[in-house]
XYZ file of C-alpha atoms in Angstrom:
556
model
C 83.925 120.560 88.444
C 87.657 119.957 88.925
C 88.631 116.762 90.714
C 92.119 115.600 91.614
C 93.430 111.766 91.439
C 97.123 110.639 92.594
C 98.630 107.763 90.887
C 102.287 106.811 89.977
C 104.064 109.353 87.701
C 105.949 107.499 85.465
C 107.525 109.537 82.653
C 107.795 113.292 82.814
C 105.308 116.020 80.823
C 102.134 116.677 80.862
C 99.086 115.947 78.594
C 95.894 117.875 78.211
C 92.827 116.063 76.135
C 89.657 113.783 75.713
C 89.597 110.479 77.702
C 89.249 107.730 75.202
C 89.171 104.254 76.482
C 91.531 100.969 75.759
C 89.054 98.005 73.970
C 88.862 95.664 77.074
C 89.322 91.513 75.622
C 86.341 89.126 76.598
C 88.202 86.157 74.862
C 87.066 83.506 76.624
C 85.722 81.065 74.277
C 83.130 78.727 74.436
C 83.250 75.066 76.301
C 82.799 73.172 72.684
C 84.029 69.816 72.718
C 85.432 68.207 69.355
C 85.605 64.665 68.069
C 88.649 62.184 68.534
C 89.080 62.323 64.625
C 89.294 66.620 64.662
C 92.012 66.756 67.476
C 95.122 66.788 64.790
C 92.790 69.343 63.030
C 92.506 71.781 66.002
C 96.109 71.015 67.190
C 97.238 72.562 63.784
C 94.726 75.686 64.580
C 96.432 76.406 67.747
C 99.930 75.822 65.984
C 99.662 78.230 63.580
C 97.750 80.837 65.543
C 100.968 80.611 67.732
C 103.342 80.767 65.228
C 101.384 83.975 63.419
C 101.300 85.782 66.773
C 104.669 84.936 67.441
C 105.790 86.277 64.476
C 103.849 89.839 64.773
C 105.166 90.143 68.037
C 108.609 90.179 66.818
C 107.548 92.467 63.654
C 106.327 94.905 65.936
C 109.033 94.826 68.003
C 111.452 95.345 65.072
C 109.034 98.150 64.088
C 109.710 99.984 67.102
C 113.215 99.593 68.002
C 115.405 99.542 70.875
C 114.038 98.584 74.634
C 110.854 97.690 73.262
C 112.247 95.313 70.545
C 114.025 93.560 73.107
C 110.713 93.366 75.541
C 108.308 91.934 72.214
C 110.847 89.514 71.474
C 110.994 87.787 75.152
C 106.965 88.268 74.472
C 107.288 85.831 71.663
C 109.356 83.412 72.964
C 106.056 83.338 75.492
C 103.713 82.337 73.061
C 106.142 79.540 71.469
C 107.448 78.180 75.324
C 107.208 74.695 74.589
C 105.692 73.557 77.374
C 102.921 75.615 77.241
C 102.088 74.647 73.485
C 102.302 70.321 75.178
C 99.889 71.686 76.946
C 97.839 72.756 74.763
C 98.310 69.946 72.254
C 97.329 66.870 75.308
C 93.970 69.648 76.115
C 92.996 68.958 72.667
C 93.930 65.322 72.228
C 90.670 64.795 74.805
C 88.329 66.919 73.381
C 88.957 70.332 73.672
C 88.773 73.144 70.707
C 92.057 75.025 69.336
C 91.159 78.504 71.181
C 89.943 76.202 74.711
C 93.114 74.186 74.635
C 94.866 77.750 74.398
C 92.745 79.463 77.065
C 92.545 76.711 79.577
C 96.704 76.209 78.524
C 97.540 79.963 79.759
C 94.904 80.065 82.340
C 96.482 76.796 84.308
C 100.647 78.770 83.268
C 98.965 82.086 84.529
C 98.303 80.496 87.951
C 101.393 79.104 88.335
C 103.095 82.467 87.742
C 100.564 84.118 90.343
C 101.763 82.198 92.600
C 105.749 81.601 92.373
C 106.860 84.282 93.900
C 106.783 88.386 92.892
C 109.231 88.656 89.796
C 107.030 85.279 88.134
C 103.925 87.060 89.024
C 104.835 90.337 87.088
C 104.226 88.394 84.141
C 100.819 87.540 84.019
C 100.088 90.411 82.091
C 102.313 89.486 79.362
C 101.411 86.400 79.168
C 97.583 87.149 79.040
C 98.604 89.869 76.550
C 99.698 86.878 74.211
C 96.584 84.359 75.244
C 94.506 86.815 74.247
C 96.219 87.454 70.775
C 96.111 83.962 69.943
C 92.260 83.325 71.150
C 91.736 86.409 69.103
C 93.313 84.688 66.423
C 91.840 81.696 66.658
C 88.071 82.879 67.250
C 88.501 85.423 63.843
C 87.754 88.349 65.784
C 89.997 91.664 66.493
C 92.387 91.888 69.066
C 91.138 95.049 71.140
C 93.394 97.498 71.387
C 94.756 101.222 71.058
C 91.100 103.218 69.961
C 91.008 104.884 66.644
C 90.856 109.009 66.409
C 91.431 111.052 63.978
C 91.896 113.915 67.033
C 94.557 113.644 69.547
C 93.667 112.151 72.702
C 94.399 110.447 76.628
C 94.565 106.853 76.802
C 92.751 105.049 79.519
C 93.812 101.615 80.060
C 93.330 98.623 82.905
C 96.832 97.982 81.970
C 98.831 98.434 78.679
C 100.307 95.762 77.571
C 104.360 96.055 75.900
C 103.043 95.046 72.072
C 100.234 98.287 72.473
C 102.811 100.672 74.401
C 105.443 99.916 71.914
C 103.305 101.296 68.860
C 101.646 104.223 70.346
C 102.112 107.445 67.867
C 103.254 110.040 70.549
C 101.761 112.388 67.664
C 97.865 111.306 68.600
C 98.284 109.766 72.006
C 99.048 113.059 74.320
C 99.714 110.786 77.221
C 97.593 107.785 79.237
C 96.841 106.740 82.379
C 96.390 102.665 83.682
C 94.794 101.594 86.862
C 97.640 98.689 87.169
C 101.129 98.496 87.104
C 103.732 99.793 89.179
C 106.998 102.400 87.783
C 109.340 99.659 86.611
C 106.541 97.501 84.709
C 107.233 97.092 80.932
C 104.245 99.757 80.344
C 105.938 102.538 82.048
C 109.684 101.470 80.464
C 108.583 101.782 77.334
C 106.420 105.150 78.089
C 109.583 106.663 79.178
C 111.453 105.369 75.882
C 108.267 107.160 73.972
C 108.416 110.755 75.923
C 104.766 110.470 76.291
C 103.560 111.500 80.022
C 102.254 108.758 81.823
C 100.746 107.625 85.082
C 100.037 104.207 86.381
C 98.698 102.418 89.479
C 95.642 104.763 89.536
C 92.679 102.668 90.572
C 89.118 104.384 89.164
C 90.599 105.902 85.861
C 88.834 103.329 83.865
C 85.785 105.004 85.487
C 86.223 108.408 83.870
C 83.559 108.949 81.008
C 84.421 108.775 77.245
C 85.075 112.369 75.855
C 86.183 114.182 79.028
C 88.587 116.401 79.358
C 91.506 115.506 81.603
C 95.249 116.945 82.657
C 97.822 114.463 83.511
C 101.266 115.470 84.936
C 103.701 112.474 84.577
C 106.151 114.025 87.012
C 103.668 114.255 90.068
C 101.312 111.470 89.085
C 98.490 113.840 89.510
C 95.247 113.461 87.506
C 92.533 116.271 86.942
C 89.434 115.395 85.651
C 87.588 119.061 83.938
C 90.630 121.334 85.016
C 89.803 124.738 85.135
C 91.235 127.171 82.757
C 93.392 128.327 85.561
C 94.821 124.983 86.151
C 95.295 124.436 82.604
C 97.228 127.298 82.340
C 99.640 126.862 85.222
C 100.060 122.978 83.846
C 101.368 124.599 80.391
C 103.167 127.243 82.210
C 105.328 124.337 83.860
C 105.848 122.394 80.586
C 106.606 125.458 78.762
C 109.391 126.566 81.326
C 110.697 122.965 81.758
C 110.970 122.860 78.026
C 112.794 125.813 77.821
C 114.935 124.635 80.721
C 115.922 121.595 78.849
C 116.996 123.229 75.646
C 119.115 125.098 77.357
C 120.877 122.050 79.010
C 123.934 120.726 77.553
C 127.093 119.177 78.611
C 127.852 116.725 81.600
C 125.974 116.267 84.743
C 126.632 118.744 87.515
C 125.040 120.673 90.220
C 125.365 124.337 89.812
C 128.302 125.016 91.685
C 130.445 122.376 89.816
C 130.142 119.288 91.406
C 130.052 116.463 88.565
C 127.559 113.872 88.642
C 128.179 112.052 85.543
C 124.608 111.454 83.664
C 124.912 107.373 82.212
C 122.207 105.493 79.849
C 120.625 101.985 80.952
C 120.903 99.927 77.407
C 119.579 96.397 76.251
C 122.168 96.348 73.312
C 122.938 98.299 70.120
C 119.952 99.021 69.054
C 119.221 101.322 72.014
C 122.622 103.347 71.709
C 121.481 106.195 69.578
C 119.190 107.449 71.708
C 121.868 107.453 74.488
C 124.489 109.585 72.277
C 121.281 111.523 71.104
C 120.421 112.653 74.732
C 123.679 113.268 75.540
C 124.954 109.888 77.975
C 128.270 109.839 79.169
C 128.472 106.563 78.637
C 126.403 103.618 79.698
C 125.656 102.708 83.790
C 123.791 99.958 82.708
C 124.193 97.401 79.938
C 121.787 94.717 80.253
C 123.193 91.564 78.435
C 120.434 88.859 79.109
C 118.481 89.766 75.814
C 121.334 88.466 73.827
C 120.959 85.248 76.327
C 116.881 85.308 75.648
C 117.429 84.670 71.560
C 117.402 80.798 72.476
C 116.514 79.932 75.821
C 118.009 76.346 75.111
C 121.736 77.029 75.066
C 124.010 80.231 75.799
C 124.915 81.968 72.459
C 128.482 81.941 71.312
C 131.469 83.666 72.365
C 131.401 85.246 69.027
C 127.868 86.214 68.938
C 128.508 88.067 72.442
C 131.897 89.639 71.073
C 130.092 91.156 67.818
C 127.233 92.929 70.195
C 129.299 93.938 73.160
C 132.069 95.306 70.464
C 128.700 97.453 69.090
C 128.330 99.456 72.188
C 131.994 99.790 72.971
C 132.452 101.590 69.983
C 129.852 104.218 70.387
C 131.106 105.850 73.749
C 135.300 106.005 73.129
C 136.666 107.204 75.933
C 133.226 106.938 78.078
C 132.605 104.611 80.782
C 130.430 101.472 79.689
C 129.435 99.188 82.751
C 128.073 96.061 81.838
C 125.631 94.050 83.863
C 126.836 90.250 83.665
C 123.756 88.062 82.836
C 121.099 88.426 85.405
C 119.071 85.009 84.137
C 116.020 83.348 86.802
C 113.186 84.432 87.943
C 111.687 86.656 85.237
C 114.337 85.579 83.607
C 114.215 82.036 83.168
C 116.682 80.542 80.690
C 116.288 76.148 80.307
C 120.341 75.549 79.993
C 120.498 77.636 83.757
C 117.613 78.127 85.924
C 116.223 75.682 87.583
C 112.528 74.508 86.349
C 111.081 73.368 90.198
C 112.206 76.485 92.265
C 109.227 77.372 94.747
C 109.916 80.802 94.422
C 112.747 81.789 91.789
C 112.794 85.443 92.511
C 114.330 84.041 96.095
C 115.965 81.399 94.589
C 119.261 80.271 92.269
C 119.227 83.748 90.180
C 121.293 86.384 89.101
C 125.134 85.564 90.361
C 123.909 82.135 91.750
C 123.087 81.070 88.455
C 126.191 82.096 87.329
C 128.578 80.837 90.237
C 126.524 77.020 89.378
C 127.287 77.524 85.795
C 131.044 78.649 85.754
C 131.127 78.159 81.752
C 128.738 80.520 81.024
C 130.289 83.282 82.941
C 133.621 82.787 81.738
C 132.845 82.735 77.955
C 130.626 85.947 78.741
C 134.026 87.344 80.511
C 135.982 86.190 77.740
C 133.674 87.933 75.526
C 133.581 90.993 77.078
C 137.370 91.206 76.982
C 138.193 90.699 73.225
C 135.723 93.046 72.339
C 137.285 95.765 74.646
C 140.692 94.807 73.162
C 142.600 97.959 70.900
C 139.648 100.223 72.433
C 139.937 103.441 74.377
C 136.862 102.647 76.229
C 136.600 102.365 80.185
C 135.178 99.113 80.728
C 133.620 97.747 83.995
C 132.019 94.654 84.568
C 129.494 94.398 87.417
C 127.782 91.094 89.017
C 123.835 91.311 89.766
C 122.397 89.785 92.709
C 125.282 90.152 95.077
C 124.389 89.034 99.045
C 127.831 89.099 100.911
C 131.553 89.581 100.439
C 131.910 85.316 99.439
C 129.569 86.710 96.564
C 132.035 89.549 95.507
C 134.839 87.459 95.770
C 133.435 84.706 93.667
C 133.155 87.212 91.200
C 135.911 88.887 91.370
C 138.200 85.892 91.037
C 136.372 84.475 87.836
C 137.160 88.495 85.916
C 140.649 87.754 86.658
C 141.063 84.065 85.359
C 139.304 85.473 82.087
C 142.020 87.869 82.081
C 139.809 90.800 81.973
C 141.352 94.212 82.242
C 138.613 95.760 83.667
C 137.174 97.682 87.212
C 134.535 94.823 89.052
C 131.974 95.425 90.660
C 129.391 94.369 92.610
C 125.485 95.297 92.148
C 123.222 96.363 95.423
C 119.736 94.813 94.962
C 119.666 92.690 98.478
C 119.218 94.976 101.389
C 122.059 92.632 102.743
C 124.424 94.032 100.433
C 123.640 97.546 101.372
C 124.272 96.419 105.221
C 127.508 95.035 104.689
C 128.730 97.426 101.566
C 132.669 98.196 103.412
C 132.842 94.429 103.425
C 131.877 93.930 99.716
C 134.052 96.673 98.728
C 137.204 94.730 99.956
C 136.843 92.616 96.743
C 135.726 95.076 94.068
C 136.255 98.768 92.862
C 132.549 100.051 92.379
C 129.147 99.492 93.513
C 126.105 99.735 91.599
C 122.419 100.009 93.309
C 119.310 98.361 91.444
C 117.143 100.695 92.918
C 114.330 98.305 91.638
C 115.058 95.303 93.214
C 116.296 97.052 96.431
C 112.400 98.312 97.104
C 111.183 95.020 96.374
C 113.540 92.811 98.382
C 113.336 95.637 100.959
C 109.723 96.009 101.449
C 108.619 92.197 100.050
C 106.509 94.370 97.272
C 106.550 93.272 93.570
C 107.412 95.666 91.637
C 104.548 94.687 88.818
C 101.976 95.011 91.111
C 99.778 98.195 91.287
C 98.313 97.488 94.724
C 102.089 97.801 96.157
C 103.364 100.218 94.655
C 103.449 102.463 97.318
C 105.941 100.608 98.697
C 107.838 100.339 95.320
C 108.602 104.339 95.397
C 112.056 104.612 95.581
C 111.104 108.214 97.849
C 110.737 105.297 100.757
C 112.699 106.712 103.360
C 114.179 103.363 104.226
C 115.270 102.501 100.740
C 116.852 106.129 100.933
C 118.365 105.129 104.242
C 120.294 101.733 102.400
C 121.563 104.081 99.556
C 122.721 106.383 101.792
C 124.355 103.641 103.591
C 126.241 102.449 100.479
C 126.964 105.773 99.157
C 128.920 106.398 102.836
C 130.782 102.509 102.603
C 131.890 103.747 99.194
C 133.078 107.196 99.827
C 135.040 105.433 102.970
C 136.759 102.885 101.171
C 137.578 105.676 98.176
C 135.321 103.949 96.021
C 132.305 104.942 93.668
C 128.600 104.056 93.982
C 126.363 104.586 91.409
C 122.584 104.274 90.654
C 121.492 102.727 87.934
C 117.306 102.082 88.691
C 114.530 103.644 87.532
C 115.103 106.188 90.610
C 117.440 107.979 88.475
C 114.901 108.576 85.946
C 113.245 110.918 88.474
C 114.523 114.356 88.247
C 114.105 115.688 92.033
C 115.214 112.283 93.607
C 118.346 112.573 91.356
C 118.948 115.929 93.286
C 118.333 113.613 96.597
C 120.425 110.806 95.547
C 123.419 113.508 94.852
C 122.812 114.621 98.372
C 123.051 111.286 99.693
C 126.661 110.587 97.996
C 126.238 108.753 94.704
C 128.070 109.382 92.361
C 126.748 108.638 88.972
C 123.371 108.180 87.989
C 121.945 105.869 85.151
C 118.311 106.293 83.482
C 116.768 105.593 80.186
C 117.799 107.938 77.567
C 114.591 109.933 77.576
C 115.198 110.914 81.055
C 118.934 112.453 80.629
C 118.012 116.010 79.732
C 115.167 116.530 82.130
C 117.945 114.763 85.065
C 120.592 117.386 83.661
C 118.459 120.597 83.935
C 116.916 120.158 87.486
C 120.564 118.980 88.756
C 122.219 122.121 87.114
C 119.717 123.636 89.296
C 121.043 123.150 92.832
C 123.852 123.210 94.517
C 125.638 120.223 96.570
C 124.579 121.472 99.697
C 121.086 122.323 98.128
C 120.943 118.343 97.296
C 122.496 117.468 100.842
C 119.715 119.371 102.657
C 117.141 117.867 100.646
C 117.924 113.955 100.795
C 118.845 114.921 105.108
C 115.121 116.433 105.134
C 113.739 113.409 103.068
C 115.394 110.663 105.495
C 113.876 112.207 108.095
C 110.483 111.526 106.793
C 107.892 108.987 107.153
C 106.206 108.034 103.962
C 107.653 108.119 100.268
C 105.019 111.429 100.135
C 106.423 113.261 103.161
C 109.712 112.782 101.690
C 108.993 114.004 98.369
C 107.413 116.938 99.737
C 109.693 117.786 102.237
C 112.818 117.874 99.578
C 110.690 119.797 97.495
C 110.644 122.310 100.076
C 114.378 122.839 100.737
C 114.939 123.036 96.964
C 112.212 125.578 96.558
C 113.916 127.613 99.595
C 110.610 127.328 101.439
């Protein structure tokens, strides 16, 4: 009998197959104690178990390219955080084994992060992702993972963490389905890198028997367990049409009656600009520079380093607009020569532009940077500050682009709801705005963004996080200034309609999403896009509002 579940749908298509379920770890090892005279023994153990998962963390990051290299690799630097391996080193020294000192190590780091605050507590998965390699390691048994099948199939999960997702063969895993996570967790990133259909945040999937049959729709987040032939077929119907739609998409971003709504890429760094040209970017809305910061959490890296990778993606979009993100270091972020080690609660704390503004060296050879590698390029350059609170903020920022001498547009990212409040003022000191659609839900509605249980107040259909984008959107078109998105929000391809109704006017997304973004836009006209984000505002759940735009774009 056909049964429906609703979870998060994070990354469009659907899949039709057999359930088969994620090995679940039970890595806890035993209490053993050792002998004074085997400590420098088992202290080597736990070295090199580090060191070898460390170094197939980075392997399989280079294996898979682009955003997920550049998640694997901060993975690694997890497993080697110093710290954490002192700990595990004094653990031993009174009696504990290798893979106890590593368990009890994490266990005591994993409680920390629980409780520092919601971008620290997004981690724990990661980090239990690498305590569990290692104990694996260490005890000589496999690291459970992604099933084997010689048949295509639906992946069931608790959670998936970045070093499985990375490494999944779109060509035997149809699609899967996790009871945790929220739409901006590394998981769903990386499933919208893949193009395989995924949904997350839907608590009971593990529950759903071996072998059976299910449907999963990425776009709606719906689940059906033992569709019906019927449904089946109007679930392929849909994918068939919305393929068709998309091959027959091409060019820039508009709505059907000509309005442009230029169609950017959200990049790490080179390695994730082919897919960008592939799909079709108009440049880049989003250029995320702290992975080139997360190579050595010690010190910055050189002005010459930062040249040679800016220079990379410069090159690949002449005459496009690239706007880069300035480093947005702290909270899940944490870098040792700039965030603080004792903050309470860093995702509240000295991040982003604070970090910055405390460190003026950094940001100026980053500004430097940025400007010799735009030098003798036709490239439109624009430089954009995370983590901006108030109009002091902009101006800080501001002021330090012009002593670098950087012939560039500035501009200022919305991610505080404070920002959003007090846009005009902002705009006084820069020439664009940029919202973090991300961090605007979770600084809006005090709901991480990792965590399943909340994610209902991480959808960016919240009519109050729809309320502060219009909002900036209006502060921009006042002051004859753009306003841009570049959060997962974009991604989806009937908010994007919404967002154009609201006044933005660019929209940034991982590559994957550009074409299905393009199609649904080319869709609808500007009115068609006003009506819908007017009827969505006027809701009063992140549901109503989906449903209700749905409904003036469907002419119902």
């Amino acid at each position: 009998m056909e049964t429906t579940l609703r979870g998060v749908g994070v990354s469009h298509g659907v899949a039709i197959g057999e359930v088969r379920h994620m090995g679940t770890a039970v890595l806890e090892p035993p209490a053993k104690q050792i002998t004074a005279d085997e400590a420098e023994r088992e202290q080597g153990r736990a070295r090199k178990a580090v060191e070898a998962v460390s170094a197939d963390l980075i392997a399989r990051g280079q294996l898979a390219g682009g955003e997920a290299q550049h998640v694997l690799e901060a993975q690694a630097m997890i497993a080697t955080d110093p710290e954490l391996m002192a700990d595990v080193d004094r653990r031993i020294a009174v009696g504990s084994t290798a893979e106890r000192g590593v368990y009890d190590a994490f266990a005591s780091y994993r409680d920390l992060l629980a409780g520092a605050g919601e971008y620290m507590a997004g981690r724990v998965a990661d980090l239990d992702d690498v305590r569990n390699r290692i104990v694996a390691r260490l005890l000589g048994v496999p690291m459970p993972g992604v099933p084997d099948s010689d048949e295509p199939y639906v992946l069931i999960a608790r959670d998936l963490a970045p070093a499985d997702t990375a490494l999944l063969d779109p060509a035997l895993v149809l699609g899967f389905v996790t009871e945790e996570g929220g739409p901006t967790s590394h998981s769903a990133i990386l499933a919208r890198a893949l193009g395989v259909p995924a949904i997350v945040a839907l608590p009971g999937a593990g529950e759903i028997a071996e072998g059976t049959v299910i449907a999963v729709d990425g776009s709606s987040g719906d689940l059906f367990v033992e569709p019906t032939a019927e449904k089946r077929a109007e679930l392929e119907a849909a994918a068939a049409e919305r393929k068709a739609s998309l091959a027959a998409s091409s060019g820039p971003g508009a709505t059907s009656d000509g309005h442009k709504v230029p169609l950017l890429a959200n990049v790490g760094g080179p390695a994730d600009v082919p897919a960008a040209v592939e799909a079709g970017a108009e440049g880049v809305g989003l250029f995320r520079t702290e992975f080139l910061f997360l190579d050595d959490s010690k010190k910055a890296p050189s002005e010459e380093k930062q040249i040679e990778s800016y220079r990379k993606v410069l090159e690949a979009f002449p005459e496009g607009r690239v706007v880069v993100r300035v480093l947005d270091a702290g909270a899940d972020k944490p870098l040792d020569f700039l965030t603080p080690a004792d903050e309470p609660n860093p995702a509240l704390g000295v991040r982003g532009l604070r970090s910055l503004l405390d460190h003026p060296d950094v940001l100026r050879t980053q500004l430097t940077a940025l400007a010799k590698a735009a030098e003798g390029l036709p490239v439109h350059l624009e430089v954009m500050a995370p983590m901006v609170a108030d109009r002091i903020d902009a101006k800080a920022f501001a002021a330090a682009c012009r002593e670098a001498g950087l012939q560039a547009k500035f501009g200022a990212m919305v991610e505080i709801p404070s920002a959003a409040l007090r846009a005009r003022s902002i705009l006084q000191e820069v020439e664009f705005l940029s919202l973090g659609t991300n961090d605007l839900a979770q600084y809006t509605f005090a709901a991480d963004r990792q965590v399943g249980a909340v994610s209902r107040l991480q959808d960016p259909w919240q009519p109050a996080l729809l309320d502060l984008i219009a909002m900036s959107a209006d502060a921009a078109k006042a002051e004859g200034k753009s306003c841009g998105v570049c959060g997962e929000a974009a991604s989806d391809p009937l908010l994007a309609c919404v967002l154009t109704g609201l006044g933005v006017t660019s929209l940034s997304m991982g590559a994957a999403s550009i074409p299905y973004v393009r199609a649904t836009l080319a869709k609808y006209t500007l009115a068609q896009c006003e009506r819908a984000a007017a009827a969505a505002r006027a809701a009063d759940s992140a549901e109503e509002a989906r449903v209700a735009a749905q409904a003036v774009l469907s002419g119902e």
